[in-house]
C-alpha positions as a printed Julia matrix, in Angstrom:
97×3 Matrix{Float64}:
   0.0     0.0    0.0
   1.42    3.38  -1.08
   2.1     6.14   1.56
   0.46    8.84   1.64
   2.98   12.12   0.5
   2.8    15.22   3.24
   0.18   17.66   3.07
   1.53   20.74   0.7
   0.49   23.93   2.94
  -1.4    26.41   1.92
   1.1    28.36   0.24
   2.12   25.77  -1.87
  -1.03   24.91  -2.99
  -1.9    25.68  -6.78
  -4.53   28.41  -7.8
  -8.07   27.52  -8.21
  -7.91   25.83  -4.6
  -7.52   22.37  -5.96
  -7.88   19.38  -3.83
  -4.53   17.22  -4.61
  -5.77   13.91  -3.0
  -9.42   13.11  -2.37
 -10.77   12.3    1.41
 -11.56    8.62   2.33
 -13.48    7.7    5.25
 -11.52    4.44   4.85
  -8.92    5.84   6.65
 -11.4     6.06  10.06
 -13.02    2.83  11.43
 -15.93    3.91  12.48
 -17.92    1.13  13.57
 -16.94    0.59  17.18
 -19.66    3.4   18.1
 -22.49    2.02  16.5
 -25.28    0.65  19.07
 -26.81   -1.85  17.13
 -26.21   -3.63  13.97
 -27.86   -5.62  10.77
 -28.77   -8.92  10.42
 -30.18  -10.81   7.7
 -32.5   -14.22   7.18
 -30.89  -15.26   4.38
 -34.06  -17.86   4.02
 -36.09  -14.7    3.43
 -33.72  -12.58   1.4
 -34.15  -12.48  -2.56
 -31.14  -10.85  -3.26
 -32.4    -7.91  -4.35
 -30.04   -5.54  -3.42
 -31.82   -2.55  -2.22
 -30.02   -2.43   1.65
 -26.43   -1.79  -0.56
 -28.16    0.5   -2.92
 -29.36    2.81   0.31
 -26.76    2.18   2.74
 -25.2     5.98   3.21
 -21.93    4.8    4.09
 -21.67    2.27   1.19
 -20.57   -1.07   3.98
 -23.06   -2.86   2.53
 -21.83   -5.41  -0.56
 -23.45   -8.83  -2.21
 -21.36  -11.95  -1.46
 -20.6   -14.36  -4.83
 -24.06  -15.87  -4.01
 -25.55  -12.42  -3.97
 -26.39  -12.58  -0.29
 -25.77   -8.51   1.5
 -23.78   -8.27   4.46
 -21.89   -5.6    6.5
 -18.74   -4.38   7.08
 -19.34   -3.4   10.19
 -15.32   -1.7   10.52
 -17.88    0.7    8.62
 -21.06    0.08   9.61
 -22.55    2.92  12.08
 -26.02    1.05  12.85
 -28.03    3.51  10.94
 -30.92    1.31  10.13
 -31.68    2.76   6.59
 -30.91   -1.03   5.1
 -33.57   -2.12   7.6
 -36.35    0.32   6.43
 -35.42   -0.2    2.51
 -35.83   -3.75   2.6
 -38.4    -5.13   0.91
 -38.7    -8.56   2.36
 -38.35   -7.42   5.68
 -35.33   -9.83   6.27
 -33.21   -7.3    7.9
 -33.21   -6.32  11.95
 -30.91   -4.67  13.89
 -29.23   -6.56  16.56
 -28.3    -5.05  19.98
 -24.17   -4.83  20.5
 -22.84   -6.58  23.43
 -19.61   -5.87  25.05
């Protein structure tokens, strides 16, 4: 993995206020503050993929079988996958410590 180069500062940086690398939020877990997170019936599911298509943070992928799941390094327990889904296979699980 390449390292990121220092910042230029703001004197260095061209006209026009260009933005030489974009942001990531891959750079910040930020799942380990989330309250609750998805689950899914996978008896229910029909692969639809409408909990990826809304999931804000985009944590949400299909396995090779199609099947959603979470990574929840990302996931911040918003519950927008739960009230997209059509089948209602999704619910939000309590975390434990």
């Amino acid at each position: 993995m390449a390292q990121l180069s220092a910042r230029p500062a703001w004197t260095e940086l061209p006209y026009g206020s260009s933005i030489p690398e974009p942001g990531t939020a891959r750079n910040c877990k930020t799942g380990t503050w989330r309250s609750a997170r998805p689950e899914w019936s996978h008896a229910e599911c029909v692969r639809c993929g409408v909990c990826v298509l809304f999931c804000p943070e985009g944590c949400l992928a299909l396995d090779l079988r199609g099947y959603p799941g979470a990574d929840l390094d990302y996931c911040k327990g918003c519950g927008i996958c739960v009230h997209e889904c059509v089948t209602g296979c999704i619910r939000m699980v309590d975390e434990v410590e």
